[in-house]
Coordinates of C-alpha atoms in Angstrom, one line a residue:
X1 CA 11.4 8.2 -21.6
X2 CA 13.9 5.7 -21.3
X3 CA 14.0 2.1 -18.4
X4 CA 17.1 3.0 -16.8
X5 CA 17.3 -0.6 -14.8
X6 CA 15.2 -3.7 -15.2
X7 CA 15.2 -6.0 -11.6
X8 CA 14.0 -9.7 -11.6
X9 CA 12.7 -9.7 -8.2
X10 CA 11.8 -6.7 -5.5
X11 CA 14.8 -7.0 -3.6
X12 CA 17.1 -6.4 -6.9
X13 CA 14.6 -3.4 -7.6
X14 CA 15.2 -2.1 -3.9
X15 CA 18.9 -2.8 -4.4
X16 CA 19.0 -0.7 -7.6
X17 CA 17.2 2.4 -5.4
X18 CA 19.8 1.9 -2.6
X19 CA 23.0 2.1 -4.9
X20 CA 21.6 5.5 -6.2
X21 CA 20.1 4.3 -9.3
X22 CA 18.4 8.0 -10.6
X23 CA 14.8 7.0 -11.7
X24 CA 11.5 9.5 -12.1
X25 CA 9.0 6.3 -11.3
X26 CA 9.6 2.9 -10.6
X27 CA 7.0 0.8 -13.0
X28 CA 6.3 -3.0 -10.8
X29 CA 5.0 -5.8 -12.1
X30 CA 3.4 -8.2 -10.1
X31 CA 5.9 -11.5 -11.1
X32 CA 7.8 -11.1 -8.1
X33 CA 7.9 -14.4 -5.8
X34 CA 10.3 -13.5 -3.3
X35 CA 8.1 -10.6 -1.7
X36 CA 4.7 -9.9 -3.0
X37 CA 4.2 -6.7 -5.1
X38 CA 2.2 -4.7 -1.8
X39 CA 5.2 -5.5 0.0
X40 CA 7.6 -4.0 -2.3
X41 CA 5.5 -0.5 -3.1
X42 CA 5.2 -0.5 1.1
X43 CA 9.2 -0.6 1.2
X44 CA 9.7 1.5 -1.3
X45 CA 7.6 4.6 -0.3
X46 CA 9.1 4.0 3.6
X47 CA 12.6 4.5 1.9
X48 CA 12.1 7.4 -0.5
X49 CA 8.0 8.1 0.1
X50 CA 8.7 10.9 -3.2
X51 CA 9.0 8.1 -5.6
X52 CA 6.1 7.4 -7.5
X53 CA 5.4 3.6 -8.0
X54 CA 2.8 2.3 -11.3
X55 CA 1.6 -1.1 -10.3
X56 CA 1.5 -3.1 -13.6
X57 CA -0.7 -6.2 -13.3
X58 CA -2.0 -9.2 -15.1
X59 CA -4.7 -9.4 -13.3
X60 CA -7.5 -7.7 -13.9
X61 CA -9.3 -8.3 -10.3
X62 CA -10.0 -4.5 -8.5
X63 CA -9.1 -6.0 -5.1
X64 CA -5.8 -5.9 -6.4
X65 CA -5.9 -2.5 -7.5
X66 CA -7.2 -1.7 -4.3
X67 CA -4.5 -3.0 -2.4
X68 CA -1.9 -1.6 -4.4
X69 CA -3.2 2.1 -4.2
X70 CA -3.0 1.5 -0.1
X71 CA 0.2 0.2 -0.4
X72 CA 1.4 3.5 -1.5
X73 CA 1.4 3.2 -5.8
X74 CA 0.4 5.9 -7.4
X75 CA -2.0 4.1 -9.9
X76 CA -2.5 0.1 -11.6
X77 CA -2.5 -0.8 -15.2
X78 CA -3.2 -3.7 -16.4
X79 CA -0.8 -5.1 -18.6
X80 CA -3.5 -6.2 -21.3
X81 CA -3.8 -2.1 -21.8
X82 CA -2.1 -0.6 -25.2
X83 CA 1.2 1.3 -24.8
X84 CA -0.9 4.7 -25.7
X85 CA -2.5 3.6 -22.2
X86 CA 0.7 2.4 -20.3
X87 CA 2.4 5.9 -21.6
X88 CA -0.6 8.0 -20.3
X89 CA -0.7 6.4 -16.8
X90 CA 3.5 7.1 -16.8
X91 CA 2.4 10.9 -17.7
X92 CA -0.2 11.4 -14.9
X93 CA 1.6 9.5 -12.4
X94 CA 4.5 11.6 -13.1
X95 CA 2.2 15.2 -12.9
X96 CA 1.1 14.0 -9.4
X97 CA -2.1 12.2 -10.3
X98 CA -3.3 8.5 -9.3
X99 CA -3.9 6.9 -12.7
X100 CA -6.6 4.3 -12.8
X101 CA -7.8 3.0 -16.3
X102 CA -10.9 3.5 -17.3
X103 CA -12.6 -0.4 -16.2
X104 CA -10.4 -0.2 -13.2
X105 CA -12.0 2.9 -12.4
X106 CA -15.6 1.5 -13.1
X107 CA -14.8 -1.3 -11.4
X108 CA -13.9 0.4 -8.0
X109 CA -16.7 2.8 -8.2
X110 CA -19.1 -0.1 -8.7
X111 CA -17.7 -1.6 -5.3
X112 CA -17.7 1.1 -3.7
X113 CA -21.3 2.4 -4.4
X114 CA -22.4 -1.1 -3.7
X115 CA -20.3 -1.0 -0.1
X116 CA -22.6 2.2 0.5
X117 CA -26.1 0.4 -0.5
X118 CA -25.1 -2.2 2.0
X119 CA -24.5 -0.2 4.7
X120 CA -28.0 2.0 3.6
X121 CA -30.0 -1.5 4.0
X122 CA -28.3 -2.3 7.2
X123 CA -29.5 1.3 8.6
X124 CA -32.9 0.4 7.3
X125 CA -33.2 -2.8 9.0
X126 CA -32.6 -1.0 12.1
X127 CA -35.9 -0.9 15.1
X128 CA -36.4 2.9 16.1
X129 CA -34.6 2.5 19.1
X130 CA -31.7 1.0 17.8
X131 CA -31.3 3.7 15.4
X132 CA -31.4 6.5 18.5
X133 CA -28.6 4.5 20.0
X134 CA -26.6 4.4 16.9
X135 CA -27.3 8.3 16.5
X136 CA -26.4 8.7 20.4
X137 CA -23.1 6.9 20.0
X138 CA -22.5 8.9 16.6
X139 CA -22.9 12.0 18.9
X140 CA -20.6 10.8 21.5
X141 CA -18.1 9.9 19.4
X142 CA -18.0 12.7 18.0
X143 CA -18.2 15.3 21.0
X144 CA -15.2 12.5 22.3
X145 CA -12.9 13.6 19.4
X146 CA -13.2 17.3 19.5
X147 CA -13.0 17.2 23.2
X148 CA -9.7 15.3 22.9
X149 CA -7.9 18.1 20.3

């Protein structure tokens, strides 16, 4: 592996891609003041959408994490991680896979099988008859979409 360009900002990273600078994966930390680091994966997967992009981060928040990954990157690191870590997440990123480490990926789990308990209790709060209705629209919905392909 070798860093073939090192930007100060997105739009000198953006720059480099556009003047035909030859990378495998663009690696991003989140210092960038100019354009935030979302902004930057965004524009670089509209302008070459096969470049893989590693969203390096201080911050060890999953809403981050989250927002990268629907930016476009192809997985988050934080930079506390060892270099054994930061190598492996280059690796999978580069064999196609989203690389998460392992208390990102608790993390996001977590939220998102706590998202799902909410949305269980709100169900069960539900009278009988506004649970038919729910289940009716469900239905209608769904006879809706396959009607419309």
């Amino acid at each position: 592996m070798a860093v073939c360009a090192e930007a100060k900002d997105g739009c000198e990273a953006i720059s480099f891609l556009k003047q035909g600078c030859q990378v495998d994966i663009v690696l991003l930390a989140v210092t960038f003041k100019i354009i935030s680091g979302f902004e930057i994966i965004k524009d670089i997967q509209s302008l070459y959408p096969a470049l893989p992009v590693l969203f390096v981060s201080m911050n060890n928040d999953e809403i981050y994490a989250e927002r990268a990954l629907q930016a476009g990157a192809r997985g988050y690191v934080m930079k506390q991680e060892s270099g054994e870590v930061l190598i492996n997440a280059i690796r999978e990123v580069l064999n196609g896979n989203i690389f998460l480490s392992q208390k990102m990926y608790a993390k996001l789990l977590n939220k998102i099988t706590i998202k799902r308990s909410d949305v269980e209790q709100l169900i069960n709060t539900l009278t009988p008859s506004e649970f038919e209705v729910m289940n009716l629209e469900a239905v209608w919905r769904k006879t809706h979409y396959l009607s419309s392909e």
